[in-house]
CSV table of C-alpha atoms in Angstrom, one decimal:
chain,number,residue,atom,x,y,z
A,1,MET,CA,61.7,196.0,102.0
A,2,ASP,CA,62.4,198.4,103.9
A,3,ASN,CA,65.1,201.2,102.6
A,4,THR,CA,65.2,202.8,106.0
A,5,SER,CA,67.0,199.8,107.7
A,6,GLU,CA,69.2,197.4,105.1
A,7,GLU,CA,68.8,194.0,106.2
A,8,THR,CA,71.4,191.9,105.3
A,9,TYR,CA,71.8,188.0,105.2
A,10,ASP,CA,74.7,185.6,104.6
A,11,ALA,CA,73.1,184.7,101.1
A,12,VAL,CA,70.4,186.2,98.9
A,13,VAL,CA,68.8,183.8,96.4
A,14,VAL,CA,67.6,185.4,93.6
A,15,GLY,CA,64.8,183.2,92.2
A,16,GLY,CA,62.4,180.9,93.6
A,17,GLY,CA,62.3,178.0,91.4
A,18,ALA,CA,63.1,174.3,91.9
A,19,ALA,CA,66.8,175.6,91.7
A,20,GLY,CA,66.7,178.4,94.0
A,21,LEU,CA,64.6,177.0,96.4
A,22,SER,CA,66.9,173.6,96.8
A,23,GLY,CA,70.0,176.0,97.1
A,24,ALA,CA,68.1,178.2,99.8
A,25,LEU,CA,66.8,174.8,101.6
A,26,THR,CA,70.6,173.6,101.5
A,27,LEU,CA,71.9,176.9,103.0
A,28,VAL,CA,69.1,177.4,106.0
A,29,ARG,CA,69.8,174.0,106.7
A,30,ALA,CA,73.6,175.0,107.0
A,31,ARG,CA,72.4,177.8,109.8
A,32,ARG,CA,72.5,180.6,107.4
A,33,SER,CA,70.5,183.6,107.2
A,34,VAL,CA,68.9,183.3,103.7
A,35,LEU,CA,66.4,185.5,101.6
A,36,VAL,CA,64.6,184.4,98.4
A,37,VAL,CA,63.9,186.9,96.4
A,38,ASP,CA,60.9,185.4,94.0
A,39,SER,CA,59.1,187.4,91.1
A,40,GLY,CA,56.3,184.2,90.9
A,41,SER,CA,56.9,183.7,87.5
A,42,PRO,CA,58.4,180.7,86.9
A,43,ARG,CA,59.1,178.9,83.5
A,44,ASN,CA,57.1,176.2,83.8
A,45,ALA,CA,53.8,177.5,84.8
A,46,PRO,CA,51.9,176.8,82.0
A,47,ALA,CA,52.5,173.3,82.3
A,48,ALA,CA,49.7,171.4,84.9
A,49,HIS,CA,52.3,168.3,85.5
A,50,MET,CA,56.2,167.5,85.5
A,51,HIS,CA,57.8,164.3,85.0
A,52,GLY,CA,61.0,162.8,85.4
A,53,TYR,CA,61.5,163.8,88.9
A,54,LEU,CA,61.6,160.6,91.1
A,55,GLY,CA,59.2,160.8,94.0
A,56,HIS,CA,57.2,163.8,92.4
A,57,ASP,CA,56.4,162.5,88.7
A,58,GLY,CA,53.0,163.7,87.6
A,59,GLU,CA,53.2,166.4,90.4
A,60,SER,CA,52.1,169.9,89.9
A,61,PRO,CA,54.9,172.3,89.5
A,62,ALA,CA,53.2,174.6,91.5
A,63,GLU,CA,52.4,172.3,94.0
A,64,LEU,CA,56.1,171.5,94.1
A,65,LEU,CA,56.9,174.9,94.7
A,66,ALA,CA,54.7,175.8,97.5
A,67,LYS,CA,56.2,173.0,99.1
A,68,GLY,CA,59.6,173.9,98.6
A,69,ARG,CA,58.6,177.6,100.1
A,70,ALA,CA,57.1,176.1,103.0
A,71,GLU,CA,60.4,173.8,103.6
A,72,VAL,CA,62.4,176.9,103.5
A,73,SER,CA,60.3,178.9,105.7
A,74,GLY,CA,60.3,176.1,108.2
A,75,TYR,CA,64.1,176.5,108.9
A,76,GLY,CA,63.9,180.2,109.0
A,77,GLY,CA,64.4,181.8,105.7
A,78,VAL,CA,62.8,184.3,104.6
A,79,ILE,CA,60.8,184.2,101.1
A,80,ARG,CA,59.6,187.8,99.8
A,81,ARG,CA,57.5,188.2,96.3
A,82,GLY,CA,59.3,190.7,94.3
A,83,THR,CA,61.6,191.1,91.1
A,84,ALA,CA,65.5,192.0,91.9
A,85,ILE,CA,66.4,193.9,88.8
A,86,ALA,CA,70.4,194.9,89.4
A,87,ALA,CA,73.0,194.2,92.1
A,88,ASP,CA,76.1,196.2,93.1
A,89,ARG,CA,79.4,194.8,94.4
A,90,LEU,CA,80.3,197.0,97.5
A,91,SER,CA,83.7,197.9,98.5
A,92,ASP,CA,83.9,195.4,101.7
A,93,GLY,CA,83.0,192.3,99.4
A,94,ASP,CA,79.1,192.1,100.2
A,95,PHE,CA,76.6,193.1,97.9
A,96,ARG,CA,73.3,195.2,97.6
A,97,VAL,CA,70.2,193.7,95.4
A,98,ARG,CA,68.1,196.3,94.1
A,99,CYS,CA,64.3,195.6,93.5
A,100,ASP,CA,62.0,196.8,91.1
A,101,ASP,CA,60.0,198.6,94.0
A,102,GLY,CA,62.8,200.7,94.9
A,103,SER,CA,64.0,198.5,97.8
A,104,THR,CA,67.4,197.1,98.7
A,105,VAL,CA,68.9,194.3,100.6
A,106,ARG,CA,72.5,193.1,101.2
A,107,ALA,CA,73.7,189.7,100.9
A,108,ARG,CA,77.6,188.2,101.6
A,109,ARG,CA,76.9,186.2,99.0
A,110,LEU,CA,74.8,185.7,95.8
A,111,LEU,CA,72.7,182.6,94.2
A,112,VAL,CA,71.4,183.6,91.3
A,113,ALA,CA,68.7,180.9,89.8
A,114,THR,CA,66.6,183.4,87.5
A,115,GLY,CA,65.6,180.8,84.7
A,116,LEU,CA,64.7,182.0,81.1
A,117,VAL,CA,62.5,182.9,79.1
A,118,ASP,CA,60.7,180.9,76.3
A,119,GLU,CA,60.8,183.0,73.2
A,120,LEU,CA,58.3,181.1,70.8
A,121,PRO,CA,57.9,181.2,67.2
A,122,ASP,CA,55.6,183.9,65.6
A,123,VAL,CA,52.5,181.7,64.9
A,124,PRO,CA,48.8,183.0,65.5
A,125,GLY,CA,47.5,180.7,68.5
A,126,LEU,CA,50.7,179.0,69.5
A,127,ALA,CA,51.5,180.5,72.7
A,128,GLU,CA,48.2,179.8,74.1
A,129,ARG,CA,48.8,176.3,73.9
A,130,TRP,CA,52.5,176.3,75.1
A,131,GLY,CA,53.2,173.9,77.8
A,132,ARG,CA,49.7,172.0,77.0
A,133,ASP,CA,50.1,170.3,73.3
A,134,VAL,CA,53.0,173.0,72.1
A,135,LEU,CA,55.9,171.4,73.7
A,136,HIS,CA,59.9,170.9,72.9
A,137,CYS,CA,60.9,168.4,75.5
A,138,PRO,CA,60.1,164.9,74.9
A,139,TYR,CA,61.5,163.4,78.4
A,140,CYS,CA,58.4,166.1,79.8
A,141,HIS,CA,55.6,165.1,77.8
A,142,GLY,CA,56.8,162.6,75.7
A,143,TRP,CA,54.8,159.7,77.3
A,144,GLU,CA,51.6,162.1,77.6
A,145,VAL,CA,51.5,162.5,73.7
A,146,GLY,CA,53.4,159.3,72.8
A,147,ARG,CA,51.3,157.3,70.1
A,148,GLN,CA,49.7,160.0,68.5
A,149,ARG,CA,50.3,161.8,65.4
A,150,ILE,CA,52.9,164.4,66.5
A,151,ALA,CA,54.6,167.5,64.1
A,152,VAL,CA,57.3,169.4,64.4
A,153,LEU,CA,57.6,172.9,63.3
A,154,ALA,CA,60.7,173.2,61.1
A,155,ASP,CA,62.1,176.6,61.4
A,156,GLY,CA,65.9,175.4,61.4
A,157,PRO,CA,68.2,172.4,61.3
A,158,LEU,CA,67.6,171.1,64.9
A,159,ALA,CA,64.2,170.0,63.9
A,160,LEU,CA,66.0,167.3,62.1
A,161,HIS,CA,67.2,165.7,65.8
A,162,GLN,CA,64.0,166.7,67.3
A,163,ALA,CA,62.0,164.7,65.0
A,164,GLN,CA,64.2,161.5,65.3
A,165,LEU,CA,63.8,162.2,69.1
A,166,TRP,CA,60.1,162.5,68.9
A,167,ASN,CA,59.7,159.9,66.6
A,168,GLN,CA,60.9,157.4,69.4
A,169,TRP,CA,57.5,158.2,71.4
A,170,THR,CA,55.3,157.9,68.8
A,171,GLY,CA,56.4,156.3,65.1
A,172,ARG,CA,54.1,158.7,63.6
A,173,THR,CA,56.1,162.0,62.9
A,174,VAL,CA,55.6,164.5,60.7
A,175,LEU,CA,58.0,167.6,60.1
A,176,LEU,CA,56.7,171.0,58.9
A,177,ALA,CA,58.9,172.5,56.7
A,178,HIS,CA,57.9,176.0,57.9
A,179,GLY,CA,61.2,178.0,57.8
A,180,TRP,CA,63.6,175.2,57.3
A,181,THR,CA,63.5,172.5,54.3
A,182,PRO,CA,65.6,169.6,54.9
A,183,GLY,CA,68.2,168.7,51.9
A,184,ASP,CA,68.0,165.5,50.2
A,185,GLU,CA,69.9,163.4,52.6
A,186,ASP,CA,68.2,164.4,55.6
A,187,ARG,CA,65.2,163.6,53.2
A,188,GLU,CA,66.5,159.9,52.7
A,189,LEU,CA,66.9,159.8,56.7
A,190,LEU,CA,63.4,160.7,57.6
A,191,ALA,CA,62.2,158.4,54.7
A,192,ALA,CA,64.1,155.7,56.0
A,193,LEU,CA,62.3,156.5,59.8
A,194,GLY,CA,58.9,156.8,58.3
A,195,ILE,CA,58.9,160.7,59.0
A,196,GLU,CA,56.8,162.5,56.8
A,197,VAL,CA,57.8,166.2,55.2
A,198,VAL,CA,55.7,168.8,54.9
A,199,GLU,CA,56.0,171.7,52.9
A,200,GLY,CA,54.7,174.9,53.6
A,201,LYS,CA,54.1,178.1,56.0
A,202,VAL,CA,52.3,176.9,59.3
A,203,SER,CA,49.3,179.9,59.3
A,204,GLY,CA,47.5,178.7,62.8
A,205,LEU,CA,46.7,175.6,64.7
A,206,THR,CA,43.1,173.9,64.7
A,207,VAL,CA,42.0,173.4,68.3
A,208,GLU,CA,38.5,171.5,69.4
A,209,ASP,CA,37.1,170.7,72.7
A,210,ASP,CA,40.6,172.8,74.3
A,211,ARG,CA,42.8,170.4,72.1
A,212,LEU,CA,45.0,170.5,69.6
A,213,THR,CA,43.6,168.5,66.5
A,214,GLY,CA,46.0,169.9,63.7
A,215,VAL,CA,47.7,173.2,61.9
A,216,THR,CA,47.0,174.8,59.0
A,217,LEU,CA,49.5,176.1,56.1
A,218,ALA,CA,49.5,179.3,54.3
A,219,ASP,CA,48.1,177.8,51.0
A,220,GLY,CA,44.8,176.6,53.5
A,221,ALA,CA,46.1,172.7,54.0
A,222,ALA,CA,45.4,171.0,57.0
A,223,VAL,CA,47.7,168.9,58.7
A,224,ALA,CA,46.5,166.9,61.8
A,225,CYS,CA,48.7,166.3,64.8
A,226,ALA,CA,47.8,165.9,68.6
A,227,ALA,CA,50.8,168.0,69.3
A,228,LEU,CA,53.2,170.5,67.9
A,229,VAL,CA,57.0,170.3,69.0
A,230,VAL,CA,58.7,173.8,68.6
A,231,ALA,CA,62.1,175.1,69.2
A,232,PRO,CA,61.7,178.1,71.2
A,233,ARG,CA,64.7,180.4,71.7
A,234,PHE,CA,65.7,180.4,75.1
A,235,THR,CA,66.7,183.6,76.9
A,236,ALA,CA,68.4,184.0,80.1
A,237,ARG,CA,67.3,186.3,82.7
A,238,ALA,CA,70.1,188.1,83.5
A,239,GLY,CA,69.2,191.2,84.4
A,240,VAL,CA,71.0,190.9,88.0
A,241,LEU,CA,74.2,189.5,86.4
A,242,THR,CA,74.7,191.8,83.4
A,243,SER,CA,74.7,194.7,86.4
A,244,LEU,CA,77.1,192.7,87.8
A,245,GLY,CA,79.5,192.4,84.8
A,246,LEU,CA,78.8,188.9,84.2
A,247,PRO,CA,77.6,188.5,80.2
A,248,SER,CA,75.2,186.6,78.4
A,249,VAL,CA,76.5,184.3,75.9
A,250,ALA,CA,75.3,182.5,72.9
A,251,VAL,CA,74.2,178.9,73.4
A,252,GLU,CA,74.7,176.8,69.6
A,253,ARG,CA,74.0,173.7,69.0
A,254,ASP,CA,73.9,171.9,65.0
A,255,GLY,CA,74.8,175.6,63.6
A,256,ARG,CA,71.7,177.5,65.4
A,257,VAL,CA,71.9,179.8,68.1
A,258,LEU,CA,69.5,178.2,70.7
A,259,GLY,CA,69.6,181.3,73.2
A,260,THR,CA,71.4,182.7,75.8
A,261,CYS,CA,72.8,181.9,79.3
A,262,VAL,CA,75.6,182.9,82.0
A,263,ALA,CA,78.6,181.2,82.3
A,264,SER,CA,79.2,179.3,85.7
A,265,ASP,CA,81.3,176.4,86.3
A,266,PRO,CA,79.4,173.4,85.7
A,267,GLU,CA,80.2,171.5,89.2
A,268,THR,CA,80.0,174.1,91.8
A,269,GLY,CA,77.9,177.1,89.8
A,270,ALA,CA,80.8,179.5,90.6
A,271,THR,CA,81.1,182.2,88.2
A,272,ALA,CA,84.1,184.5,87.5
A,273,LEU,CA,82.9,187.0,89.8
A,274,PRO,CA,83.8,185.8,93.6
A,275,GLY,CA,80.9,185.5,95.6
A,276,VAL,CA,78.4,184.8,92.8
A,277,TRP,CA,77.2,181.0,92.2
A,278,LEU,CA,74.2,180.1,89.5
A,279,ALA,CA,72.0,177.1,89.3
A,280,GLY,CA,69.3,176.3,87.0
A,281,ASN,CA,68.2,177.2,83.4
A,282,VAL,CA,70.1,180.6,83.6
A,283,THR,CA,73.1,179.2,83.1
A,284,ALA,CA,72.0,175.4,81.6
A,285,PRO,CA,69.2,175.9,79.5
A,286,MET,CA,68.4,172.3,78.6
A,287,GLU,CA,68.7,171.4,82.3
A,288,LYS,CA,65.0,169.7,83.4
A,289,VAL,CA,63.7,170.5,86.9
A,290,VAL,CA,65.1,167.6,88.8
A,291,GLY,CA,68.5,168.6,87.4
A,292,ALA,CA,68.2,172.4,88.4
A,293,ALA,CA,67.0,171.3,91.7
A,294,ALA,CA,70.7,169.5,92.0
A,295,GLN,CA,72.4,172.3,90.7
A,296,GLY,CA,70.9,174.6,93.3
A,297,VAL,CA,72.1,171.9,96.0
A,298,ARG,CA,75.7,171.6,94.9
A,299,ALA,CA,76.0,175.7,94.3
A,300,ALA,CA,74.6,176.4,97.7
A,301,ALA,CA,77.0,173.8,99.3
A,302,ALA,CA,80.1,175.5,97.5
A,303,LEU,CA,78.8,179.2,98.4
A,304,ASN,CA,78.5,178.0,102.4
A,305,ALA,CA,82.0,176.3,101.9
A,306,ASP,CA,83.4,180.1,100.9
A,307,LEU,CA,82.0,181.4,103.9
A,308,VAL,CA,83.2,178.4,106.2
A,309,GLU,CA,86.5,179.3,104.8
A,310,GLU,CA,85.9,183.2,105.4
A,311,GLN,CA,85.2,182.8,109.2
A,312,ALA,CA,88.6,180.6,109.2
A,313,ARG,CA,90.5,183.1,107.3
A,314,ARG,CA,88.9,185.6,110.1
A,315,ALA,CA,89.3,183.8,112.9
A,316,LEU,CA,92.9,183.0,112.6
A,317,ASP,CA,93.8,186.6,111.7
A,318,HIS,CA,91.9,187.6,115.4
A,319,HIS,CA,93.7,184.7,116.6
A,320,ARG,CA,97.3,186.1,115.5
A,321,ALA,CA,96.2,189.5,116.5
A,322,ALA,CA,95.4,188.5,120.2
A,323,GLY,CA,98.7,189.0,121.5
A,324,THR,CA,101.0,186.9,123.1
A,325,ASP,CA,98.8,185.7,126.2
A,326,GLY,CA,97.0,183.7,123.7
A,327,THR,CA,93.6,184.6,124.7
A,328,PRO,CA,91.8,185.3,121.1
A,329,GLY,CA,88.6,186.3,122.5
A,330,PRO,CA,85.4,186.2,120.5
A,331,VAL,CA,85.6,185.8,116.5
A,332,PRO,CA,84.5,188.7,115.2
A,333,GLY,CA,81.3,188.5,113.3
A,334,ARG,CA,80.1,189.8,109.7
């Protein structure tokens, strides 16, 4: 982007994943000028396939995004590779988005869909298998590893829920008491479900022919498994939002902090700052791809409605200021 001639758009969409591109597509089809600023680092990049998205089941996440970019561009939307690092609210109500290359762009409204970062447990070799056979969501990957032996890395009470949930797909679940040990009542429940509990810290993964075959414990013991379930910490990519005074908040479940997000209206994605909407995992960490896309559509529709209302107010003000001859003239644009 050229600093010497700052461009202005009806909407700047920060983030080009499923949520951001769905929002951008909705806005360009509403005949809005739209810029998508995308760093090119989607959260689900390690996964070869995505599931549960009707009509796209089994498709590559990269292929979905490529199609989405083409669709947005086909309606006149502009997509630029870059990382938005901050934004400023201007005196006239517009926003200036600042990127890591020093460039800026001006927007009447913002739709932020920057997603989150998965912070994984510190186990050697685990990150390299993430999205392949180190997993966290059974609705995304359960069918593919079902009926095989699955190990759940227990580093907090959420592991009890994970073990029960994943057992639906396999019936061959083992809970690894890596950093959390279930109490007597929990052990009784696990035993009733046929879920084995193995004590001891996990020190590494065993991989053969580029496939996970098990984990090793600190005492040298080996535990066979075809997939390892973990509970990553979900950290919102919230730099642009915090620069606008919209803070990240903790997301908790079963006494465990799962990560952070930025609050927004669950129906429209509107934030506490007028002119800023959110969609996808930055505000809903547990949302799947199809849900994030739906959020992008809803947020974009709310954003467009806000612009329509602003235009109507300006038209009315201009009409009233036109005088008694009843000739309002052209409505001033922005």
